[in-house]
């Protein structure tokens, strides 16, 4: 089909284009035929609609000012779904308006700037395109959404969001002579929500690899908007030389811009906006020759690797994939406002022989104002090689008076509704700092990122409004993803398989109201959608029970990207039957990820099958959260088993586990087995929160633990009672972020703490429970001893 391009299409193209012939195609066969005919200035147009399993190969040689075009009939209206992908190679190619969703790539990339090992794209453009939740079905299957090869290519005004499986969202590959010194431009793109991956391999952008880290890439990442990019600690991973990161905005991202490998990076004019969200970071520094200036770090709440500025120790004679020592780095004219951990020096000491201290590193003209922070500089090691000069550092005690600091008054202003601070104290001139963060000239420079109160921005700040495509409205931030449409309320009568049928037919976010009585199911229930199951009567707990005709059966199987909530119900393991139930809940055996399980006011009992448990996580599964509140669990073999990642690569089966105001009573083995082997510093390392709980008669012999923890980084156990246990260990805590406080251990072993873990305010008295209850009697010495002023044990 052949026609002249109309006025609408003309508006989509660069003004310098010389219009040629346009071919509109309806399917992949027509695309393959017509793409062979394309000459400089020609275009091929995909008709509106869904293109199922469209594996497109776009090759051609345009000319400067005469691109060859691959266009959507209407931007955002061409949806490549199923197993679709795009590869492109040649010169002066221009791709615009495509959307990839509802599927996954059949290859290792969704969009690739090459069609073969030596067939690369040059001088080509990808713009106004979308990749939205286009994920592999299994979390551990690796793909990259965009792979940049060749030289002088541009990715601009695109939207990438919702990646949940292994692999980087966008990679640059400076691997050979056709891709080094590439001068690629990544500009005005919107990198949306990426949930925690729970392992290495969740970067949003990676430029290079450790194997080619000494190659010069020369890639420019400019004016992009990063929102809730939480995949791992490295939002951007710089692994090559001479790259430039300027004028980008990082909004509430749980990670940092990391200069991981390679030398001579420029980091300038970036906005790191944390809003006190936990784990939000700034810039982490490794290697040599970097310039970090004119950046604004606002209310970041990360520490250690995720500090606002983390300067790491290196490894002597480091291998390529190690940590090269920091040398010849300058950090100048940056502003740090109300950050939890503004500067951390010598980070990483004590692991992988990171003993090489930073050398010849200068911090000059920086403004640090963190009135809620005691420790503005955290020293992990001696740092003689880090020099401070003409910085203002102010915390809750006033000006910090150490070598390299000066006193100065802090002034406040607003810019685009964002609070900023500045000062009038003179800065020392630096040749390459010619403007401030908003583009104002540094004629008479002052300390900090802002030359004055900055009423306008000359260098336009990247925002959600000016980044991404103009014709795609389904931008999905984290809150929008979690707050999907409201489902329906459905009342379920007690009986056989009525609940099973209702779960199978439920819509997303439906609520199933269970009437009193037994809700018998004869098969497992697979949860493929967000679902709430709760009692229809707040005073009566309906019973969910499985009556199966086979061994090792389970009640609920939780799939990818769903949230299952149960409230006010009993779940019975049916241990007296010929085929007792082994598990109440399991993750999908295929490695479900990014799901949540929430139990409130529930009673779970009688799961006594040996090796069985209330919840079992299978290998490769990764829950965002498992939260149990106000519930009773009793008479079971095991509680929550999250211990399948035994290959010790630093992965684990849940990011957050929380028990609050719960009772665990009469378990043969552990109440919780939460395992993380190895050490993967790209993740948060798992978090356990236990508050106002009772663990009674847990572990029937000295081989057991009540709470069995291995390698979990963040642990807080408070206001809880451990009683009447034969277990050898109640709980062992290891690491500076492990804390147990205001807990009681009666006829149970005391906790073990090591490697900086903290225990405080422990009691060993008889808690004196009321008869047939786990509430404290009036005679208990634990009354009023909790951290919140209430009672230790149940609220």
JSON list of N, CA and C in Angstrom, two decimals, residues 182 190 199 209 285 480 732 745:
[
{"chain": "A", "resi": 182, "resn": "UNK", "atom": "N", "xyz": [31.09, 6.36, 21.60]},
{"chain": "A", "resi": 182, "resn": "UNK", "atom": "CA", "xyz": [29.86, 6.29, 20.82]},
{"chain": "A", "resi": 182, "resn": "UNK", "atom": "C", "xyz": [29.06, 7.59, 20.78]},
{"chain": "A", "resi": 190, "resn": "UNK", "atom": "N", "xyz": [11.38, 9.03, 30.38]},
{"chain": "A", "resi": 190, "resn": "UNK", "atom": "CA", "xyz": [10.71, 8.83, 31.67]},
{"chain": "A", "resi": 190, "resn": "UNK", "atom": "C", "xyz": [10.94, 7.37, 32.07]},
{"chain": "A", "resi": 199, "resn": "UNK", "atom": "N", "xyz": [17.82, -9.04, 44.04]},
{"chain": "A", "resi": 199, "resn": "UNK", "atom": "CA", "xyz": [19.11, -9.60, 43.64]},
{"chain": "A", "resi": 199, "resn": "UNK", "atom": "C", "xyz": [19.82, -8.59, 42.76]},
{"chain": "A", "resi": 209, "resn": "UNK", "atom": "N", "xyz": [30.33, -2.87, 30.92]},
{"chain": "A", "resi": 209, "resn": "UNK", "atom": "CA", "xyz": [30.45, -3.99, 31.84]},
{"chain": "A", "resi": 209, "resn": "UNK", "atom": "C", "xyz": [31.85, -3.96, 32.44]},
{"chain": "A", "resi": 285, "resn": "UNK", "atom": "N", "xyz": [30.88, 6.59, 44.71]},
{"chain": "A", "resi": 285, "resn": "UNK", "atom": "CA", "xyz": [32.09, 6.87, 43.94]},
{"chain": "A", "resi": 285, "resn": "UNK", "atom": "C", "xyz": [33.11, 5.75, 44.08]},
{"chain": "A", "resi": 480, "resn": "UNK", "atom": "N", "xyz": [0.04, 4.39, 41.72]},
{"chain": "A", "resi": 480, "resn": "UNK", "atom": "CA", "xyz": [-0.99, 4.09, 40.74]},
{"chain": "A", "resi": 480, "resn": "UNK", "atom": "C", "xyz": [-1.07, 2.60, 40.49]},
{"chain": "A", "resi": 732, "resn": "UNK", "atom": "N", "xyz": [19.29, -15.58, 66.59]},
{"chain": "A", "resi": 732, "resn": "UNK", "atom": "CA", "xyz": [20.65, -15.08, 66.49]},
{"chain": "A", "resi": 732, "resn": "UNK", "atom": "C", "xyz": [20.68, -13.89, 65.57]},
{"chain": "A", "resi": 745, "resn": "UNK", "atom": "N", "xyz": [12.47, -13.48, 77.86]},
{"chain": "A", "resi": 745, "resn": "UNK", "atom": "CA", "xyz": [12.82, -14.86, 77.56]},
{"chain": "A", "resi": 745, "resn": "UNK", "atom": "C", "xyz": [12.63, -15.68, 78.83]}
]
